[in-house]
Short mmCIF file of C-alpha atoms and ligand atoms in Angstrom, two decimals:
data_model
loop_
_atom_site.label_atom_id
_atom_site.label_comp_id
_atom_site.label_asym_id
_atom_site.label_seq_id
_atom_site.Cartn_x
_atom_site.Cartn_y
_atom_site.Cartn_z
CA MET A 1 -3.37 -3.67 -4.02
CA ASN A 2 0.23 -4.54 -3.18
CA ILE A 3 2.03 -7.85 -3.57
CA HIS A 4 5.27 -9.31 -2.23
CA GLU A 5 8.67 -8.92 -3.86
CA TYR A 6 8.91 -12.58 -4.89
CA GLN A 7 5.46 -12.43 -6.50
CA ALA A 8 6.34 -9.27 -8.41
CA LYS A 9 9.57 -10.86 -9.61
CA GLU A 10 7.73 -13.95 -10.80
CA LEU A 11 5.33 -11.74 -12.77
CA LEU A 12 8.18 -9.72 -14.30
CA ALA A 13 10.11 -12.85 -15.26
CA LYS A 14 7.20 -13.78 -17.57
CA PHE A 15 7.97 -10.63 -19.54
CA GLY A 16 11.61 -11.65 -19.95
CA VAL A 17 12.99 -9.41 -17.19
CA GLY A 18 16.26 -10.65 -15.68
CA ILE A 19 15.95 -11.56 -11.99
CA PRO A 20 18.25 -13.64 -9.75
CA ALA A 21 17.02 -17.17 -9.08
CA GLY A 22 14.99 -17.42 -5.89
CA ILE A 23 12.37 -19.45 -4.04
CA ALA A 24 9.78 -18.35 -1.45
CA ALA A 25 9.65 -20.13 1.91
CA LEU A 26 7.15 -20.22 4.78
CA THR A 27 9.23 -22.26 7.24
CA VAL A 28 12.89 -22.70 8.20
CA GLU A 29 12.87 -26.13 6.54
CA GLU A 30 11.51 -24.67 3.31
CA ALA A 31 14.19 -21.96 3.41
CA VAL A 32 16.93 -24.59 3.72
CA ALA A 33 15.39 -26.67 0.92
CA ALA A 34 15.22 -23.52 -1.22
CA ALA A 35 18.90 -22.74 -0.63
CA ARG A 36 19.85 -26.31 -1.60
CA GLN A 37 18.24 -25.76 -4.99
CA LEU A 38 20.22 -22.58 -5.63
CA PRO A 39 23.78 -22.67 -6.96
CA GLY A 40 25.36 -20.78 -4.00
CA PRO A 41 27.84 -20.12 -2.47
CA LEU A 42 26.18 -16.78 -1.68
CA TYR A 43 22.51 -16.62 -0.72
CA VAL A 44 20.31 -13.74 0.35
CA VAL A 45 17.49 -14.32 2.83
CA LYS A 46 14.83 -11.63 2.41
CA ALA A 47 11.86 -10.93 4.66
CA GLN A 48 8.66 -10.68 2.58
CA ILE A 49 6.48 -7.89 3.96
CA HIS A 50 4.55 -5.18 2.12
CA ALA A 51 7.05 -2.47 3.05
CA GLY A 52 10.45 -1.30 1.90
CA GLY A 53 13.55 -0.35 3.81
CA ARG A 54 13.92 -3.97 5.03
CA GLY A 55 17.70 -4.00 4.68
CA LYS A 56 18.07 -1.14 7.15
CA GLY A 57 15.16 -2.34 9.33
CA LYS A 58 15.39 -3.79 12.84
CA PHE A 59 13.67 -6.77 14.42
CA LYS A 60 11.85 -5.95 17.64
CA GLU A 61 12.75 -9.29 19.19
CA LEU A 62 16.44 -9.24 18.23
CA PRO A 63 19.31 -7.28 19.84
CA ALA A 64 19.94 -3.81 18.37
CA GLU A 65 23.16 -4.90 16.65
CA ALA A 66 21.39 -7.68 14.70
CA LYS A 67 21.08 -7.07 10.97
CA GLY A 68 17.75 -6.29 9.27
CA GLY A 69 15.41 -8.11 6.93
CA VAL A 70 17.83 -8.64 4.01
CA ARG A 71 20.76 -10.88 5.00
CA LEU A 72 23.66 -12.18 2.98
CA ALA A 73 24.35 -15.83 3.88
CA LYS A 74 27.60 -17.57 3.01
CA SER A 75 26.38 -21.10 3.65
CA ILE A 76 23.22 -23.18 3.96
CA GLU A 77 23.77 -23.16 7.75
CA GLU A 78 23.65 -19.37 7.73
CA VAL A 79 20.47 -19.44 5.62
CA GLU A 80 18.94 -21.67 8.30
CA ALA A 81 20.08 -19.41 11.15
CA PHE A 82 18.79 -16.26 9.46
CA ALA A 83 15.46 -17.88 8.58
CA ARG A 84 15.07 -18.91 12.21
CA GLU A 85 15.78 -15.36 13.39
CA MET A 86 13.39 -13.70 10.96
CA LEU A 87 10.29 -15.93 10.75
CA GLY A 88 7.59 -14.95 13.20
CA ASN A 89 9.44 -11.86 14.37
CA THR A 90 8.46 -8.25 13.84
CA LEU A 91 10.44 -6.12 11.43
CA VAL A 92 10.33 -2.35 11.85
CA THR A 93 11.40 -0.24 8.85
CA ILE A 94 10.92 3.40 7.91
CA GLN A 95 7.87 2.31 5.92
CA THR A 96 6.12 0.06 8.48
CA GLY A 97 5.64 2.63 11.24
CA GLU A 98 6.54 1.85 14.85
CA ALA A 99 4.31 -1.21 15.10
CA GLY A 100 6.35 -3.01 12.44
CA LYS A 101 5.20 -6.06 10.48
CA GLN A 102 5.42 -9.71 11.37
CA VAL A 103 7.52 -11.71 8.92
CA ASN A 104 5.61 -14.79 7.78
CA ARG A 105 7.37 -15.45 4.50
CA LEU A 106 10.91 -15.39 3.25
CA TYR A 107 12.48 -15.29 -0.16
CA VAL A 108 15.77 -17.13 -0.52
CA THR A 109 17.64 -15.87 -3.52
CA ASP A 110 21.00 -15.98 -5.28
CA GLY A 111 23.62 -13.62 -3.91
CA VAL A 112 24.69 -11.26 -6.67
CA ASP A 113 28.13 -9.67 -7.14
CA ILE A 114 27.08 -6.05 -7.46
CA ALA A 115 29.17 -3.55 -9.45
CA LYS A 116 26.69 -0.64 -9.21
CA GLU A 117 23.12 -0.01 -8.03
CA TYR A 118 20.57 2.01 -10.07
CA TYR A 119 16.99 3.16 -9.58
CA LEU A 120 14.06 2.70 -11.98
CA SER A 121 10.38 3.17 -11.29
CA MET A 122 7.15 3.61 -13.18
CA VAL A 123 4.02 5.43 -12.05
CA VAL A 124 0.84 6.76 -13.57
CA ASP A 125 1.55 10.48 -13.67
CA ARG A 126 -1.74 12.20 -12.88
CA ALA A 127 -0.55 15.57 -14.19
CA THR A 128 0.04 14.27 -17.73
CA GLY A 129 -2.29 11.28 -17.57
CA ARG A 130 0.56 9.12 -18.82
CA VAL A 131 2.93 6.48 -17.59
CA ALA A 132 6.21 7.98 -16.45
CA MET A 133 9.47 6.11 -16.12
CA ILE A 134 11.78 7.59 -13.52
CA VAL A 135 15.44 6.58 -13.54
CA SER A 136 18.49 7.50 -11.54
CA THR A 137 22.12 6.50 -11.31
CA GLU A 138 21.72 6.68 -7.52
CA GLY A 139 20.07 3.37 -6.70
CA GLY A 140 19.76 1.32 -3.54
CA MET A 141 19.36 4.34 -1.32
CA ASP A 142 16.62 6.67 -0.29
CA ILE A 143 15.30 8.07 -3.60
CA GLU A 144 13.37 10.86 -1.83
CA GLU A 145 16.68 12.14 -0.50
CA VAL A 146 18.22 12.02 -4.01
CA ALA A 147 15.22 13.91 -5.40
CA HIS A 148 15.62 16.51 -2.68
CA SER A 149 19.37 17.13 -2.68
CA THR A 150 20.46 16.18 -6.23
CA PRO A 151 17.37 16.36 -8.47
CA GLU A 152 19.63 16.56 -11.56
CA LYS A 153 20.46 12.89 -10.99
CA ILE A 154 16.86 11.89 -11.72
CA THR A 155 15.45 11.61 -15.26
CA THR A 156 11.75 11.27 -16.04
CA ILE A 157 10.60 9.82 -19.36
CA VAL A 158 6.90 10.16 -20.15
CA ILE A 159 5.25 7.71 -22.54
CA ASP A 160 2.24 8.66 -24.64
CA PRO A 161 -0.28 5.78 -24.45
CA ALA A 162 -1.38 6.33 -28.06
CA GLU A 163 2.20 6.02 -29.27
CA GLY A 164 3.20 3.27 -26.86
CA PHE A 165 6.75 2.37 -25.96
CA MET A 166 9.14 3.43 -28.74
CA PRO A 167 12.88 2.76 -29.20
CA HIS A 168 13.62 6.39 -28.28
CA HIS A 169 12.08 5.84 -24.85
CA GLY A 170 14.44 2.93 -24.30
CA ARG A 171 17.41 5.07 -25.39
CA ALA A 172 16.34 7.85 -23.03
CA VAL A 173 16.17 5.37 -20.12
CA ALA A 174 19.65 3.97 -20.91
CA TYR A 175 21.00 7.50 -21.28
CA GLY A 176 19.47 8.57 -17.95
CA LEU A 177 21.22 5.62 -16.30
CA LYS A 178 24.50 6.68 -18.01
CA LEU A 179 25.05 3.18 -19.36
CA GLU A 180 27.24 2.31 -22.33
CA GLY A 181 27.83 -0.57 -24.72
CA GLU A 182 26.18 -3.87 -23.88
CA LEU A 183 24.61 -2.54 -20.66
CA ASN A 184 23.05 0.34 -22.57
CA LYS A 185 21.37 -2.19 -24.90
CA GLN A 186 20.21 -4.27 -21.95
CA ALA A 187 18.64 -1.20 -20.35
CA GLN A 188 16.71 -0.41 -23.55
CA THR A 189 15.36 -3.96 -23.71
CA LEU A 190 14.51 -3.94 -20.00
CA ALA A 191 12.60 -0.65 -20.28
CA GLY A 192 10.43 -2.13 -23.06
CA GLN A 193 9.75 -5.28 -21.03
CA LEU A 194 8.80 -3.26 -17.95
CA TYR A 195 6.44 -1.03 -19.92
CA ALA A 196 4.78 -4.11 -21.43
CA ALA A 197 4.36 -5.64 -17.96
CA PHE A 198 3.06 -2.39 -16.45
CA MET A 199 0.38 -2.00 -19.13
CA ALA A 200 -0.62 -5.67 -19.38
CA LEU A 201 -1.01 -6.04 -15.60
CA ASP A 202 -2.70 -2.64 -15.02
CA CYS A 203 -0.07 -1.59 -12.52
CA ALA A 204 -0.37 1.60 -10.51
CA MET A 205 3.28 1.60 -9.51
CA LEU A 206 6.38 -0.44 -10.20
CA GLU A 207 9.62 0.34 -8.42
CA ILE A 208 12.96 -1.35 -8.91
CA ASN A 209 15.44 -0.32 -6.28
CA PRO A 210 18.06 -1.43 -6.81
CA LEU A 211 18.42 -2.38 -10.44
CA VAL A 212 21.99 -3.64 -10.47
CA GLU A 213 24.88 -3.97 -12.84
CA THR A 214 26.62 -7.25 -11.94
CA LYS A 215 30.38 -7.68 -11.94
CA ASP A 216 30.01 -9.92 -15.00
CA GLY A 217 28.23 -7.18 -16.92
CA ASN A 218 24.50 -7.87 -16.68
CA LEU A 219 21.52 -5.83 -15.52
CA LEU A 220 19.40 -7.58 -12.90
CA VAL A 221 16.31 -6.57 -10.92
CA LEU A 222 17.31 -7.09 -7.26
CA ASP A 223 14.33 -5.62 -5.48
CA THR A 224 10.91 -4.71 -6.76
CA LYS A 225 7.66 -3.34 -5.45
CA MET A 226 4.50 -3.54 -7.48
CA SER A 227 1.01 -2.23 -6.87
CA PHE A 228 -2.10 -2.51 -8.98
CA ASP A 229 -5.01 -0.32 -9.96
CA SER A 230 -7.79 -1.82 -7.82
CA ASN A 231 -10.42 -0.73 -10.34
CA ALA A 232 -8.79 -3.01 -12.93
CA LEU A 233 -8.25 -6.04 -10.71
CA TYR A 234 -11.36 -7.76 -11.99
CA ARG A 235 -9.47 -8.25 -15.24
CA HIS A 236 -6.65 -10.09 -13.49
CA PRO A 237 -7.81 -13.04 -11.38
CA ASP A 238 -4.23 -14.33 -11.40
CA VAL A 239 -3.02 -11.09 -9.79
CA MET A 240 -5.95 -11.04 -7.36
CA ALA A 241 -4.91 -14.52 -6.20
CA LEU A 242 -1.60 -13.01 -5.02
CA ARG A 243 -3.34 -10.87 -2.42
CA ASP A 244 -1.94 -11.49 1.08
CA GLU A 245 -4.65 -10.37 3.51
CA THR A 246 -2.32 -10.80 6.50
CA GLU A 247 -0.50 -7.70 5.21
CA GLU A 248 -3.66 -5.60 5.24
CA ASP A 249 -5.65 -3.86 7.95
CA PRO A 250 -8.53 -6.24 8.94
CA ALA A 251 -11.02 -3.33 9.10
CA GLU A 252 -10.05 -2.28 5.58
CA ILE A 253 -10.60 -5.83 4.32
CA GLU A 254 -14.03 -5.93 5.99
CA ALA A 255 -14.89 -2.54 4.45
CA SER A 256 -13.91 -3.70 0.98
CA LYS A 257 -16.46 -6.56 1.26
CA TYR A 258 -19.23 -3.96 1.52
CA ASP A 259 -17.69 -1.73 -1.11
CA LEU A 260 -16.97 0.97 1.49
CA ALA A 261 -13.96 3.23 1.02
CA TYR A 262 -12.41 3.03 4.50
CA ILE A 263 -8.99 4.15 5.66
CA LYS A 264 -7.92 3.95 9.29
CA LEU A 265 -6.43 7.14 10.76
CA ASP A 266 -4.96 8.08 14.15
CA GLY A 267 -7.66 10.30 15.75
CA ASP A 268 -10.69 9.67 18.04
CA ILE A 269 -13.72 10.70 15.98
CA GLY A 270 -15.16 8.02 13.74
CA CYS A 271 -16.64 9.47 10.55
CA MET A 272 -19.36 8.10 8.32
CA VAL A 273 -19.92 10.22 5.25
CA ASN A 274 -21.22 9.85 1.71
CA GLY A 275 -18.96 11.14 -1.03
CA ALA A 276 -15.19 11.46 -0.87
CA GLY A 277 -15.24 15.25 -1.05
CA LEU A 278 -17.69 15.57 1.84
CA ALA A 279 -15.62 13.01 3.77
CA MET A 280 -12.50 15.15 3.30
CA ALA A 281 -14.35 18.28 4.37
CA THR A 282 -15.71 16.47 7.43
CA MET A 283 -12.20 15.42 8.45
CA ASP A 284 -10.99 18.99 7.99
CA ILE A 285 -13.72 20.49 10.12
CA ILE A 286 -13.15 17.99 12.93
CA LYS A 287 -9.52 19.12 12.99
CA LEU A 288 -10.63 22.74 12.94
CA ASN A 289 -12.60 21.99 16.11
CA GLY A 290 -9.51 20.63 17.82
CA MET A 291 -9.87 16.85 17.47
CA PHE A 292 -8.73 14.32 14.87
CA PRO A 293 -10.65 11.87 12.65
CA ALA A 294 -10.25 8.16 13.46
CA ASN A 295 -10.92 7.19 9.88
CA PHE A 296 -11.91 8.22 6.40
CA LEU A 297 -15.11 6.48 5.39
CA ASP A 298 -17.11 7.04 2.25
CA VAL A 299 -20.27 4.90 2.22
CA GLY A 300 -20.94 5.93 -1.38
CA GLY A 301 -24.02 7.31 -3.09
CA GLY A 302 -26.42 4.41 -2.55
CA ALA A 303 -25.92 3.78 1.17
CA THR A 304 -28.31 0.97 2.15
CA THR A 305 -29.17 -0.02 5.74
CA GLU A 306 -26.88 -3.00 5.30
CA LYS A 307 -23.99 -0.75 4.26
CA VAL A 308 -24.63 1.76 7.05
CA THR A 309 -24.72 -1.08 9.61
CA ALA A 310 -21.46 -2.54 8.28
CA ALA A 311 -19.88 0.91 8.38
CA PHE A 312 -21.00 1.39 12.01
CA LYS A 313 -19.56 -1.96 13.01
CA ILE A 314 -16.25 -1.21 11.34
CA ILE A 315 -16.01 2.21 13.01
CA LEU A 316 -16.89 0.76 16.44
CA SER A 317 -14.40 -2.10 16.08
CA ASP A 318 -11.68 0.55 16.39
CA PRO A 319 -11.00 0.93 20.13
CA ALA A 320 -9.66 4.45 19.53
CA VAL A 321 -13.11 5.75 18.52
CA LYS A 322 -14.60 7.98 21.24
CA GLY A 323 -17.46 9.42 19.20
CA ILE A 324 -19.08 9.13 15.76
CA LEU A 325 -20.01 11.86 13.36
CA VAL A 326 -22.40 10.93 10.57
CA ASN A 327 -22.54 13.46 7.80
CA ILE A 328 -24.82 12.46 4.96
CA PHE A 329 -26.14 14.44 2.06
CA GLY A 330 -29.38 12.94 0.80
CA GLY A 331 -29.16 13.63 -2.90
CA ILE A 332 -29.97 10.39 -4.66
CA MET A 333 -31.09 8.86 -1.35
CA LYS A 334 -33.76 10.43 0.82
CA CYS A 335 -32.87 11.63 4.34
CA ASP A 336 -35.71 9.67 5.97
CA VAL A 337 -34.43 6.44 4.46
CA ILE A 338 -30.94 7.26 5.71
CA ALA A 339 -32.26 8.07 9.18
CA GLU A 340 -34.04 4.70 9.29
CA GLY A 341 -30.77 3.02 8.36
CA ILE A 342 -28.86 4.89 11.06
CA ILE A 343 -31.46 4.03 13.71
CA ALA A 344 -31.53 0.34 12.74
CA ALA A 345 -27.74 0.18 12.71
CA ALA A 346 -27.37 2.02 16.03
CA LYS A 347 -29.81 -0.41 17.65
CA GLU A 348 -28.10 -3.45 16.17
CA VAL A 349 -24.55 -2.54 17.19
CA ASN A 350 -25.46 -1.36 20.68
CA LEU A 351 -23.95 2.07 20.38
CA SER A 352 -21.56 2.84 23.24
CA VAL A 353 -20.14 6.25 22.21
CA PRO A 354 -21.79 9.62 21.43
CA LEU A 355 -23.31 9.89 17.95
CA VAL A 356 -23.93 13.16 16.14
CA VAL A 357 -25.84 13.06 12.87
CA ARG A 358 -26.04 15.79 10.31
CA LEU A 359 -28.45 15.21 7.46
CA GLU A 360 -29.15 17.50 4.57
CA GLY A 361 -31.12 17.16 1.34
CA THR A 362 -34.36 15.53 0.26
CA ASN A 363 -36.91 14.87 3.06
CA VAL A 364 -34.51 16.31 5.63
CA GLN A 365 -37.25 17.19 8.12
CA GLN A 366 -38.77 13.70 8.09
CA GLY A 367 -35.28 12.33 8.64
CA LYS A 368 -34.60 14.58 11.61
CA ASP A 369 -37.99 13.78 13.13
CA LEU A 370 -37.21 10.06 12.93
CA LEU A 371 -33.88 10.58 14.69
CA ASN A 372 -35.41 12.78 17.39
CA THR A 373 -38.21 10.33 18.18
CA SER A 374 -36.07 7.18 17.96
CA GLY A 375 -35.40 7.08 21.69
CA LEU A 376 -31.71 6.68 20.93
CA PRO A 377 -29.14 9.17 22.31
CA ILE A 378 -28.54 10.62 18.84
CA VAL A 379 -27.62 14.30 18.70
CA SER A 380 -28.93 15.98 15.59
CA ALA A 381 -26.94 18.78 13.93
CA ASN A 382 -27.91 21.42 11.40
CA ASP A 383 -24.79 22.00 9.37
CA LEU A 384 -21.21 20.87 9.09
CA GLY A 385 -19.81 23.40 11.58
CA ASP A 386 -22.56 22.66 14.10
CA ALA A 387 -22.00 18.89 13.71
CA ALA A 388 -18.25 19.08 14.30
CA ALA A 389 -18.63 21.39 17.31
CA LYS A 390 -21.29 19.06 18.78
CA ILE A 391 -19.33 15.82 18.42
CA VAL A 392 -16.21 17.39 19.93
CA ALA A 393 -18.30 18.72 22.85
CA GLU A 394 -20.03 15.34 23.34
CA VAL A 395 -16.74 13.43 23.38
CA LYS A 396 -15.25 15.88 25.89
CA LYS A 397 -18.35 15.59 28.03
CA ALA A 398 -18.20 11.78 27.97
CA ALA A 399 -14.48 11.70 28.85
P1 LIG B 401 14.92 -3.06 0.90
O1 LIG B 401 14.79 -2.02 -0.17
O2 LIG B 401 13.60 -3.44 1.47
O3 LIG B 401 15.92 -2.69 1.96
P2 LIG B 401 16.44 -4.66 -1.00
O4 LIG B 401 16.01 -5.91 -1.68
O5 LIG B 401 16.56 -3.45 -1.86
O6 LIG B 401 15.48 -4.42 0.24
O7 LIG B 401 17.83 -4.99 -0.32
C1 LIG B 401 18.65 -4.02 0.30
C2 LIG B 401 20.07 -4.14 -0.26
O8 LIG B 401 20.55 -5.48 -0.09
C3 LIG B 401 20.16 -3.86 -1.74
O9 LIG B 401 20.33 -2.49 -2.02
C4 LIG B 401 21.37 -4.66 -2.13
O10 LIG B 401 22.57 -3.91 -1.89
C5 LIG B 401 21.36 -5.84 -1.17
N1 LIG B 401 20.78 -7.02 -1.85
C6 LIG B 401 19.48 -7.33 -2.01
N2 LIG B 401 19.31 -8.46 -2.71
C7 LIG B 401 20.53 -8.91 -3.00
C8 LIG B 401 21.07 -10.04 -3.71
N3 LIG B 401 20.24 -10.94 -4.27
N4 LIG B 401 22.41 -10.15 -3.82
C9 LIG B 401 23.23 -9.24 -3.26
N5 LIG B 401 22.81 -8.17 -2.59
C10 LIG B 401 21.49 -7.99 -2.45
MG1 LIG B 402 15.08 -1.93 -2.14
#
């Protein structure tokens, strides 16, 4: 789960992390009121969307020369004008895709006199099973480009969970950022605070870009992105309350209610599969047959009729879907039970596109017999290759 910049900053502030003063706003009036509470004379008006690259982004509704979603205002009047331009409009950045994201919230924050921008992020490194802190002297810009062209400017510090954060980790972070004197000490303290926050909140990722050195010699977090391990969210009702569903795909929200792992993709074949590995293989074999999957969908081991029906509805709510491929292995569940679920669901949702079903496992023959005698236009397949070839042929035939 992702949260907004202002929410992440509020969480980090509780761990002592230095952030510029700022207030979130939902309307132009709130933005003006927020600016009045800040010392000024420089303010920054920042679009709050779950995507980065806002500064260099473009608003669909504004002329091409208009600035992006992070604007420096020199007066309250400018704050008002920028808020008016941003709220309700669609910001397109390299991370939003072409459709962009509508800006419904702003963050009005203190303008900072920046001496230098740095990069600092934390991730769970799957290779080592540890939290890694990644730092670079090249902040504010595209870190992927830095990693590609000047990898020597990036330092990774891995922290052993049994040992926890030690003073040497802090020194390594400060050294990687090439900081000296007072700033070096601040970086060591900051690294410890960030590690504490990351662990306490069960973060999956924390990125600070830029971390800045101010002209008066302080380190401040200017931009931050934070995401959480969804398996640990139950431990953090306060974090869960920060969820902004308007930033998420409605079908993915619906799927999460039924505990379905659903991810929308760009193709035409809707997939309903049990098990993530089988789902991946199903997507691969659809591609091998010349078409593309419209989604990834893992209904899980114990797929009930209710779950199968919900999954069907979610797949069919996607107007791009031209056919559905169901690929279920009846291991824990029996194929006849699954077939009953599919038939009930297909009747309930009034199936309008071709449906190919491949069942394998316990009671497979009873399952196939049920499908064949259901009276529904369900095409039964024998194996994965057969199923993919059949759904592609059916979709082409229907087109
Ligand atoms: P994004 O990464 O989405 O473009 P950032 O918050 O990183 O958004 O803002 C882009 C740039 O705007 C920063 O690299 C920084 O140079 C500038 N900026 C952001 N916040 C402030 C601020 N409070 N004061 C001064 N400059 C800022
Ligand atoms: Mg940034």
